[in-house]
Structures are given as C-alpha cells and as structure tokens.
Short mmCIF file of C-alpha atoms in Angstrom, two decimals:
data_model
loop_
_atom_site.label_atom_id
_atom_site.label_comp_id
_atom_site.label_asym_id
_atom_site.label_seq_id
_atom_site.Cartn_x
_atom_site.Cartn_y
_atom_site.Cartn_z
CA UNK A 369 87.02 117.92 111.14
CA UNK A 370 89.50 118.37 108.70
CA UNK A 371 91.29 120.17 111.13
CA UNK A 372 91.65 117.41 113.38
CA UNK A 373 94.14 115.04 111.15
CA UNK A 374 96.65 118.07 111.07
CA UNK A 375 96.20 118.34 114.48
CA UNK A 376 97.72 114.85 114.95
CA UNK A 377 100.09 115.41 112.70
CA UNK A 378 101.30 117.72 115.09
CA UNK A 379 100.85 116.57 117.92
CA UNK A 380 103.12 113.39 116.66
CA UNK A 381 105.95 115.77 115.55
CA UNK A 382 105.58 117.96 118.88
CA UNK A 383 105.52 114.70 121.23
CA UNK A 384 108.61 113.59 119.36
CA UNK A 385 110.87 116.86 119.17
CA UNK A 386 109.96 116.84 123.33
CA UNK A 387 111.14 113.81 123.81
CA UNK A 388 114.38 114.21 121.92
CA UNK A 389 115.07 117.44 123.52
CA UNK A 390 114.54 115.58 126.88
CA UNK A 391 117.19 113.16 126.07
CA UNK A 392 120.53 114.34 127.11
CA UNK A 393 123.29 112.04 124.57
CA UNK A 394 122.94 112.51 120.82
CA UNK A 395 123.34 109.03 121.01
CA UNK A 396 119.78 108.47 122.54
CA UNK A 397 118.67 110.65 120.35
CA UNK A 398 119.76 108.42 117.48
CA UNK A 399 118.72 105.84 119.07
CA UNK A 400 115.57 107.12 119.51
CA UNK A 401 115.11 108.38 115.72
CA UNK A 402 116.11 104.93 114.52
CA UNK A 403 113.51 102.79 116.59
CA UNK A 404 110.90 105.30 115.37
CA UNK A 405 111.51 104.99 112.08
CA UNK A 406 112.49 101.33 111.69
CA UNK A 407 108.91 101.15 113.50
CA UNK A 408 107.04 103.22 111.46
CA UNK A 409 108.28 101.50 108.41
CA UNK A 410 107.83 97.90 109.66
CA UNK A 411 104.49 98.41 110.69
CA UNK A 412 103.64 100.13 107.66
CA UNK A 413 104.74 97.41 105.82
CA UNK A 414 102.79 94.93 108.09
CA UNK A 415 99.93 96.83 107.26
CA UNK A 416 100.16 96.82 103.83
CA UNK A 417 100.97 93.05 103.12
CA UNK A 418 98.29 92.11 106.09
CA UNK A 419 95.56 94.20 103.77
CA UNK A 420 96.89 92.62 100.22
CA UNK A 421 96.54 89.25 101.93
CA UNK A 422 92.86 89.65 102.67
CA UNK A 423 92.60 90.82 98.87
CA UNK A 424 93.93 87.99 98.05
CA UNK A 425 92.24 85.66 100.03
CA UNK A 426 88.80 86.92 99.02
CA UNK A 427 89.25 86.81 95.51
CA UNK A 428 90.74 83.05 95.79
CA UNK A 429 87.34 82.81 97.37
CA UNK A 430 85.07 83.98 95.12
CA UNK A 431 87.18 82.83 92.30
CA UNK A 432 86.58 79.26 93.90
CA UNK A 433 82.79 79.58 93.96
CA UNK A 434 82.76 80.44 90.34
CA UNK A 435 84.54 77.11 89.23
CA UNK A 436 82.26 75.13 91.77
CA UNK A 437 79.32 76.91 90.58
CA UNK A 438 80.18 76.88 86.38
CA UNK A 439 80.73 73.13 86.79
CA UNK A 440 77.89 71.92 89.04
CA UNK A 441 75.99 73.75 86.83
CA UNK A 442 77.48 72.06 83.20
CA UNK A 443 76.63 69.24 85.25
CA UNK A 444 73.44 69.77 86.13
CA UNK A 445 72.26 70.79 82.94
CA UNK A 446 70.35 68.32 82.08
CA UNK A 447 68.98 67.11 84.59
CA UNK A 448 67.23 70.62 84.41
CA UNK A 449 66.28 69.75 80.65
CA UNK A 450 64.75 66.55 81.59
CA UNK A 451 63.49 67.44 85.18
CA UNK A 452 65.36 65.06 87.07
CA UNK A 453 65.61 66.37 90.38
CA UNK A 454 66.87 62.82 91.72
CA UNK A 455 70.40 63.70 89.48
CA UNK A 456 70.47 67.51 90.58
CA UNK A 457 70.87 65.76 93.82
CA UNK A 458 73.33 63.88 92.71
CA UNK A 459 75.47 66.90 91.40
CA UNK A 460 75.14 69.20 94.10
CA UNK A 461 76.03 66.01 96.74
CA UNK A 462 79.37 65.57 95.75
CA UNK A 463 80.04 68.97 97.53
CA UNK A 464 79.25 66.47 100.79
CA UNK A 465 83.37 67.10 101.39
CA UNK A 466 83.68 70.15 100.97
CA UNK A 467 83.74 71.70 104.93
CA UNK A 468 83.51 75.01 103.59
CA UNK A 469 80.59 74.68 101.12
CA UNK A 470 77.48 75.27 103.68
CA UNK A 471 75.19 75.28 101.22
CA UNK A 472 74.01 75.03 97.72
CA UNK A 473 70.85 74.79 95.56
CA UNK A 474 70.26 74.77 92.09
CA UNK A 475 67.03 76.81 91.01
CA UNK A 476 64.65 77.97 88.21
CA UNK A 477 63.83 80.89 86.18
CA UNK A 478 60.75 81.43 87.93
CA UNK A 479 62.54 81.37 91.53
CA UNK A 480 61.40 77.84 92.47
CA UNK A 481 64.07 76.11 94.37
CA UNK A 482 64.97 72.25 91.80
CA UNK A 483 67.25 70.22 93.78
CA UNK A 484 69.69 72.03 96.87
CA UNK A 485 72.12 70.73 99.34
CA UNK A 486 71.38 69.81 102.31
CA UNK A 487 68.40 68.60 101.17
CA UNK A 488 66.39 70.54 103.71
CA UNK A 489 66.62 74.08 101.66
CA UNK A 490 64.27 72.88 98.91
CA UNK A 491 61.83 73.84 100.80
CA UNK A 492 63.45 77.77 100.86
CA UNK A 493 63.58 80.33 97.83
CA UNK A 494 67.14 81.55 96.78
CA UNK A 495 67.45 85.33 95.24
CA UNK A 496 68.58 84.96 91.14
CA UNK A 497 71.44 87.12 89.79
CA UNK A 498 70.95 89.58 87.37
CA UNK A 499 71.52 88.36 83.55
CA UNK A 500 74.92 87.54 83.08
CA UNK A 501 77.90 84.18 82.33
CA UNK A 502 79.93 85.74 85.88
CA UNK A 503 78.50 84.81 89.60
CA UNK A 504 77.12 87.68 91.86
CA UNK A 505 78.39 87.92 94.61
CA UNK A 506 76.47 88.89 97.92
CA UNK A 507 76.77 89.16 101.81
CA UNK A 508 79.54 90.60 103.80
CA UNK A 509 82.98 89.20 103.37
CA UNK A 510 83.25 90.20 107.63
CA UNK A 511 80.03 88.06 108.03
CA UNK A 512 81.85 84.55 108.10
CA UNK A 513 79.77 83.10 104.66
CA UNK A 514 79.68 84.41 100.79
CA UNK A 515 77.01 83.42 98.86
CA UNK A 516 77.40 83.38 94.82
CA UNK A 517 74.81 83.15 92.30
CA UNK A 518 75.08 82.27 88.50
CA UNK A 519 72.87 81.26 85.78
CA UNK A 520 72.57 78.12 84.16
CA UNK A 521 72.35 78.37 80.06
CA UNK A 522 72.40 75.52 78.23
CA UNK A 523 72.08 76.21 74.23
CA UNK A 524 72.58 79.92 74.82
CA UNK A 525 69.85 79.72 76.99
CA UNK A 526 68.95 80.77 80.97
CA UNK A 527 67.11 77.38 82.04
CA UNK A 528 67.91 77.73 85.74
CA UNK A 529 70.39 79.16 88.42
CA UNK A 530 73.12 77.43 91.07
CA UNK A 531 73.48 79.56 94.46
CA UNK A 532 76.68 78.60 96.82
CA UNK A 533 76.70 79.53 100.04
CA UNK A 534 80.96 79.65 101.51
CA UNK A 535 81.92 79.44 105.38
CA UNK A 536 84.82 81.96 105.78
CA UNK A 537 85.89 81.49 109.02
CA UNK A 538 88.35 78.67 107.51
CA UNK A 539 89.64 81.59 105.58
CA UNK A 540 89.96 83.75 107.89
CA UNK A 541 91.32 81.42 110.45
CA UNK A 542 94.21 81.20 108.02
CA UNK A 543 94.29 84.75 107.61
CA UNK A 544 95.01 85.14 111.43
CA UNK A 545 97.18 82.39 111.76
CA UNK A 546 99.95 84.37 108.92
CA UNK A 547 99.31 87.25 110.55
CA UNK A 548 100.82 86.08 113.96
CA UNK A 549 103.90 84.42 111.90
CA UNK A 550 104.17 88.08 109.86
CA UNK A 551 103.97 89.86 113.41
CA UNK A 552 106.94 87.45 115.11
CA UNK A 553 109.19 88.28 111.59
CA UNK A 554 108.43 91.84 111.51
CA UNK A 555 109.23 91.87 115.64
CA UNK A 556 112.39 89.86 114.81
CA UNK A 557 113.59 92.15 112.00
CA UNK A 558 112.25 94.84 114.81
CA UNK A 559 114.84 93.93 116.84
CA UNK A 560 117.80 93.10 114.88
CA UNK A 561 117.06 96.64 113.10
CA UNK A 562 117.74 97.93 116.42
CA UNK A 563 120.82 96.38 117.45
CA UNK A 564 122.51 96.70 114.03
CA UNK A 565 121.52 100.17 114.19
CA UNK A 566 122.82 100.97 117.92
CA UNK A 567 125.70 98.99 117.30
CA UNK A 568 126.58 100.84 113.91
CA UNK A 569 125.63 104.57 115.34
CA UNK A 570 128.80 104.21 117.98
CA UNK A 571 131.02 104.75 115.12
CA UNK A 572 129.14 108.26 114.97
CA UNK A 573 128.72 108.84 118.16
CA UNK A 574 132.11 107.90 119.73
CA UNK A 575 134.60 110.45 118.21
CA UNK A 576 132.01 113.60 119.49
CA UNK A 577 131.30 111.77 122.78
CA UNK A 578 135.45 111.60 123.10
CA UNK A 579 135.69 115.03 121.98
CA UNK A 580 133.48 116.18 124.47
CA UNK A 581 134.97 114.89 127.38
CA UNK A 582 137.98 116.17 126.41
CA UNK A 583 137.06 119.78 126.03
CA UNK A 584 135.48 119.13 129.54
CA UNK A 585 138.83 118.40 130.94
CA UNK A 586 140.74 121.14 129.22
CA UNK A 587 138.13 123.51 130.73
CA UNK A 588 137.61 121.92 134.13
CA UNK A 589 141.46 120.55 135.03
CA UNK A 590 143.19 122.94 132.74
CA UNK A 591 144.42 119.41 130.19
CA UNK A 592 146.16 121.58 127.23
CA UNK A 593 147.85 118.78 127.07
CA UNK A 594 145.16 115.67 125.85
CA UNK A 595 144.61 114.88 122.27
CA UNK A 596 141.69 112.87 120.25
CA UNK A 597 142.15 110.49 118.00
CA UNK A 598 140.02 111.59 114.63
CA UNK A 599 138.69 108.75 112.06
CA UNK A 600 140.14 109.30 108.70
CA UNK A 601 137.40 108.31 107.05
CA UNK A 602 134.67 111.29 108.66
CA UNK A 603 136.21 114.18 107.28
CA UNK A 604 133.48 116.40 109.48
CA UNK A 605 135.64 114.79 112.75
CA UNK A 606 138.87 116.02 111.74
CA UNK A 607 137.10 120.12 110.69
CA UNK A 608 135.82 119.87 114.21
CA UNK A 609 139.18 118.73 116.06
#
C-alpha cells in the first residue's frame, strides 16, 4: 500500500513527460507547462480555502450554540430553583424565531426533562454533559445536525443542564454557495492567467521560431543572405544567433 502513492506520482510525471514529447513546438510545450502549473496552484488554493471555510463555519456554529446555551441557562436558573416549569418554557420559547434551532431542553441533574422546546420533547430524556463549564458537542458535522449540552450552574452548583440541537443545512447551503462563487472566480483567474502567459511566452518563443525558420531556409534553399533580428534584452538568443 505504501508503494501506491509513489506509483501515482511517477505515473503523473511520466504522463506529463510523454505529453510534452508529443507536442511538436516549444510554444505548445510552454503553454502546457504554464497551464498545468496554474491549474495546480489554483486548485490547491481552492481546496485549502474551502477546508478553511468549513472549519470556520463549524466553529461559528459551535460558538453560537455555546452562547445560546449560556444565556438560556442563566435565564432559566431561577426557574429550576423554584421549580417553575412555565417560566422555563417561556425562556426556551424565545428560540421560536430561530429556524436553525431544531430543539432545546432543560434537564435536571438526574436526567429528567424539566422543560423542552418544542414541548413534545418533554417526554424524552437527554444525556447530560461531562463535568465542566463549557458545552459538549455531539453528533457528526456532516449529518446535518449538531447537539450541544451545557451545565446550568447556580452558586457553583450544577442544578441542571441545557441541550440545544442545531440544523446545519442552512450552514451547508451557505458553504456550497461560497464554493460555487469561489469556483467561478478560480476559473476566471485560470483563464486570465492562461491568456497572459500565452501572450508573454510569445516574446520567448518567437525569436527561436524565427531562428528555426531561417535555419530551414538556409539548409533547403541555400539562402545565406538571411539575417535574424534578436532582441537586445535576450542575451541567450544573441549568443545562439
């Protein structure tokens, strides 16, 4: 299995070398090299920016859930202390305007659900988080849901915990939209880089092409009177002529 990556690298190199050998002119070979290098560079930039975007989006969702859990837990601490279920329900009802929050529940330390949003979830139990002040995230990021559980503390004592479940589909939709926009930008950048490289490479290949044409005329038609003009800023071409 360790030989497979090496074999693939060799196959890539060998395929590129074969392609360059089959191209008849230096200009086309330079075009392939520049195009391949630009494609690799832009593709790597696109992939790394995409991975960073997903990572930052995940952190943003977790931070938002942590903030919601901390605020809701603080506001519901007195309701738990006085066993005021209606007050706890009203606190969770503030999430009704958040379409990205699928469910929320306040549970007692023994695991019994004290209040939930929607209320139908009060018949369900929610696993408590491990000891600690920060929330514990569960659920895979690619499954479309993310659950965070956080202890509710009152005078340094855990009097309950809150559980929030977020819908990740809006986040993924935004990521896909940014991927599409970035992909169009990368494609445009590739086209511009290719056109600029093609235009600039003519300054390198045109003198060589002129020299080759003059050499063929001398060899075929005995035109010893031909002269090839060389750019003064290209010392290698001057030496070659």
